[in-house]
Tab-separated table of C-alpha atoms and ligand atoms in Angstrom:
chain	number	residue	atom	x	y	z
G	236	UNK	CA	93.621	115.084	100.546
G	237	UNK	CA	91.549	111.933	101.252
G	238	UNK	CA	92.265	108.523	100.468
G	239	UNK	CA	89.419	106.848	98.062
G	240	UNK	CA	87.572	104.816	100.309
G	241	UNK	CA	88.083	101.523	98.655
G	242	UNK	CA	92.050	101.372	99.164
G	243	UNK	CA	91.309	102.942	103.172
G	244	UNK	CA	91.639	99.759	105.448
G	245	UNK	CA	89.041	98.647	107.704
G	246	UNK	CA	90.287	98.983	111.578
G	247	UNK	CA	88.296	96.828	113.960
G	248	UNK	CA	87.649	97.867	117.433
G	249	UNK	CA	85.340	96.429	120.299
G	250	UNK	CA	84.120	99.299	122.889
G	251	UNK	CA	82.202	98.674	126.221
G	252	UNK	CA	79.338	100.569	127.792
G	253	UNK	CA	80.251	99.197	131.428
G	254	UNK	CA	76.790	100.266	133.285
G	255	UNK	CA	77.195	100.728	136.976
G	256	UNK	CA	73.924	100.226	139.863
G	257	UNK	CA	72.805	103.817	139.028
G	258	UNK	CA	72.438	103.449	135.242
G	259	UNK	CA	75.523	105.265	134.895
G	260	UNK	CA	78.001	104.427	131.987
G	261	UNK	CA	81.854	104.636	132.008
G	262	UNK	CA	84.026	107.178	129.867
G	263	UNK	CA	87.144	107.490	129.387
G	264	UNK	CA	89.567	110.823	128.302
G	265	UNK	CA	91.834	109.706	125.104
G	266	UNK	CA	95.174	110.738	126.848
G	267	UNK	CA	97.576	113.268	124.977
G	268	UNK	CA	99.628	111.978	122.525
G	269	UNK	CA	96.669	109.667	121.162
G	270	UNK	CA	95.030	110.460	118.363
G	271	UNK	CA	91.353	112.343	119.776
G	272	UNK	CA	93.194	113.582	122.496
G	273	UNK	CA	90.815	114.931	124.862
G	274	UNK	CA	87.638	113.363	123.836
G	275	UNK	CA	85.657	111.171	125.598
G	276	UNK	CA	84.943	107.455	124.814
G	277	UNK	CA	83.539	103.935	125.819
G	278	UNK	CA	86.993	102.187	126.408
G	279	UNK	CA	87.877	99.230	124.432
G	280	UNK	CA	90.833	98.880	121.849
G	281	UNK	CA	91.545	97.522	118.363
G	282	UNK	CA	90.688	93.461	117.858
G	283	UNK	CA	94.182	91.727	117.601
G	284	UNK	CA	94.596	89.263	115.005
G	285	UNK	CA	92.931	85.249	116.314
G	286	UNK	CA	90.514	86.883	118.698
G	287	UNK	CA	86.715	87.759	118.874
G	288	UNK	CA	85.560	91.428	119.261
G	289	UNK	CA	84.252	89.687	122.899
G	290	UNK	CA	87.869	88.894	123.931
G	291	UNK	CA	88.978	92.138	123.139
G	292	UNK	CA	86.374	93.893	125.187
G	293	UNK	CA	87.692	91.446	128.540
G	294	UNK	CA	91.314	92.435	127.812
G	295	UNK	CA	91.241	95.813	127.500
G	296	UNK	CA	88.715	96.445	130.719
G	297	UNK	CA	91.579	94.203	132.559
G	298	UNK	CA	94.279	96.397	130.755
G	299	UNK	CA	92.819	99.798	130.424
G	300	UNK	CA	91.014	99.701	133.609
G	301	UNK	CA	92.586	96.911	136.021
G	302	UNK	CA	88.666	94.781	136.259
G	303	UNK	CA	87.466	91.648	134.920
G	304	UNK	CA	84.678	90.404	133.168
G	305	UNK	CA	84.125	87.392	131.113
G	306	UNK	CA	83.093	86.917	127.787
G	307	UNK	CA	79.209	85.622	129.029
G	308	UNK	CA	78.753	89.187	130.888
G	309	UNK	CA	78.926	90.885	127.526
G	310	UNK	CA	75.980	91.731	126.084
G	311	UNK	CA	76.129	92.934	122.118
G	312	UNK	CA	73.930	96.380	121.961
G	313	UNK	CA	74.778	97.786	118.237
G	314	UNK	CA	77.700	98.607	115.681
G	315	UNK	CA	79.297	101.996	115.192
G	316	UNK	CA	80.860	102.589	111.503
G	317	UNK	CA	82.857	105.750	110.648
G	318	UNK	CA	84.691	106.673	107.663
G	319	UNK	CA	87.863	108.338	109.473
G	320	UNK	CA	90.283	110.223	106.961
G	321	UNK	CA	92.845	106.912	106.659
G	322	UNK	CA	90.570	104.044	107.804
G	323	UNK	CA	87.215	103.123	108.080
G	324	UNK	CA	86.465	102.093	111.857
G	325	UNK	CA	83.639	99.057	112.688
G	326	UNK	CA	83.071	99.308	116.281
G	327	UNK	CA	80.829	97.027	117.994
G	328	UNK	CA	79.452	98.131	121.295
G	329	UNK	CA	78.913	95.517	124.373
G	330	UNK	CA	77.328	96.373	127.243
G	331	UNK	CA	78.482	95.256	130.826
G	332	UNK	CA	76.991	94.913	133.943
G	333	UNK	CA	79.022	92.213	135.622
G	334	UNK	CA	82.738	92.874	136.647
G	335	UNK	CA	84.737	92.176	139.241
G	336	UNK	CA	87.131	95.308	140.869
G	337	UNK	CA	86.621	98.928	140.713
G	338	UNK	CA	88.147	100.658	137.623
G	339	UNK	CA	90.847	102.016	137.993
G	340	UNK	CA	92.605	104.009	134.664
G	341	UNK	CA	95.677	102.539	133.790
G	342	UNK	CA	97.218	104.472	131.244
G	343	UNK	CA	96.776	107.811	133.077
G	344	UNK	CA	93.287	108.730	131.142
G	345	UNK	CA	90.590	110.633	133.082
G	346	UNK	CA	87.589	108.302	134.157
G	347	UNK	CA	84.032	109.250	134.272
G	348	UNK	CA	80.931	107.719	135.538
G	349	UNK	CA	77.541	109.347	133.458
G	350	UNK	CA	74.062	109.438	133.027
G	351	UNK	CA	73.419	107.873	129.504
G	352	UNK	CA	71.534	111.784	128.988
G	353	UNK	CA	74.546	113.602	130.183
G	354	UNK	CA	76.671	112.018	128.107
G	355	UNK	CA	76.342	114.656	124.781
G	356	UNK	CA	78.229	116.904	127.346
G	357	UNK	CA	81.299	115.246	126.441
G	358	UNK	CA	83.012	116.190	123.495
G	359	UNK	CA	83.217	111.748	121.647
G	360	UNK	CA	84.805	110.929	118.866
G	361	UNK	CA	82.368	110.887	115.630
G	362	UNK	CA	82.151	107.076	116.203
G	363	UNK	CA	81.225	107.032	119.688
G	364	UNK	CA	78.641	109.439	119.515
G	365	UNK	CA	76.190	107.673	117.355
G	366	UNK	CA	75.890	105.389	120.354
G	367	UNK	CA	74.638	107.628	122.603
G	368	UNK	CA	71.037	107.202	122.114
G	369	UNK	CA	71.292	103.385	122.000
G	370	UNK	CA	72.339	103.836	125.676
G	371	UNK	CA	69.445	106.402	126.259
G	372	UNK	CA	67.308	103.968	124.942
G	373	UNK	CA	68.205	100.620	126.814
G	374	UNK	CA	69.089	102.379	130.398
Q	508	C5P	O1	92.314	103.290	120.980
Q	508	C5P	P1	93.062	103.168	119.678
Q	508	C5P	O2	93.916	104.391	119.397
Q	508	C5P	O3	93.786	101.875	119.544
Q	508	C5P	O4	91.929	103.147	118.555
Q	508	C5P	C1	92.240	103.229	117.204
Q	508	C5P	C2	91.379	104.284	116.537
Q	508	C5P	O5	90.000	103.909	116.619
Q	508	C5P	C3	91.444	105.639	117.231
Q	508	C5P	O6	92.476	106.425	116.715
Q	508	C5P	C4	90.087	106.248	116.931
Q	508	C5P	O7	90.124	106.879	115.661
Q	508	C5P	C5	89.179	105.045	116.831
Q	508	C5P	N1	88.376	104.846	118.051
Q	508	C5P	C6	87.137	105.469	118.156
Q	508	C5P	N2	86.369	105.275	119.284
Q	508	C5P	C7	86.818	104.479	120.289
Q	508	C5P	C8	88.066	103.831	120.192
Q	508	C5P	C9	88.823	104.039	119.050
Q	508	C5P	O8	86.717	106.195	117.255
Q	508	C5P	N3	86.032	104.289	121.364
């Protein structure tokens, strides 16, 4: 059974369309053992406590994917809300252009670079996927 929405907490997380020379975006495989195993997203990570969803974004590309980017090479592109069975999930989305170092996945996830139009070929989580044509639209 489902939890009534107004006792589900709200679970922030900051995601990153990083956008290489071709247009192409970034995914990422949720590795097993996560919850979404298998699906595809735009990496990023929940917004610890005394930091800015822009701050997240920098240390998870550094963490998740060994780059760097700074806070200035962020650009905000839209918000993703889903009501998940035990939380509700606000996601803003930045986009990225600017980084330094090639990604390289970290935690052992799959990496994928993809056409903005490709990307419905790839099973997202129900958050993620609203974004899609945001992307479409911009690159
Ligand atoms: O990545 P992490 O497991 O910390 O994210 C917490 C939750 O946020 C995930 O279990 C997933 O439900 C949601 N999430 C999402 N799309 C993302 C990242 C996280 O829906 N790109």
């Amino acid at each position: 059974m489902s939890q009534p929405e107004e006792s589900k907490r709200l679970l922030l997380v900051a995601a990153c369309a990083l956008v290489d020379g071709d247009g192409r975006v970034l995914i990422a495989q949720r590795p097993e053992g996560k919850q979404l195993a298998g699906m595809w997203e735009f990496p990023g990570g929940k917004v610890e406590p005394g930091e800015t969803p822009e701050e997240t974004v920098v240390r998870e590309l550094r963490e998740e994917l060994a780059i760097e980017t700074k806070v200035a090479c962020l650009a905000p592109l839209t918000f993703a809300s889903h009501a998940y069975e035990s939380f509700n999930l606000l996601m803003p989305l930045f986009v990225c252009r600017r980084y330094w170092g090639i990604p390289q996945a970290q935690e052992g996830q799959a990496l994928k670079w993809v056409r903005p139009n490709k990307l419905r070929d790839y099973p997202m989580p129900p958050a993620d996927e609203p974004l899609i044509p945001f992307l479409i639209d911009l690159l």
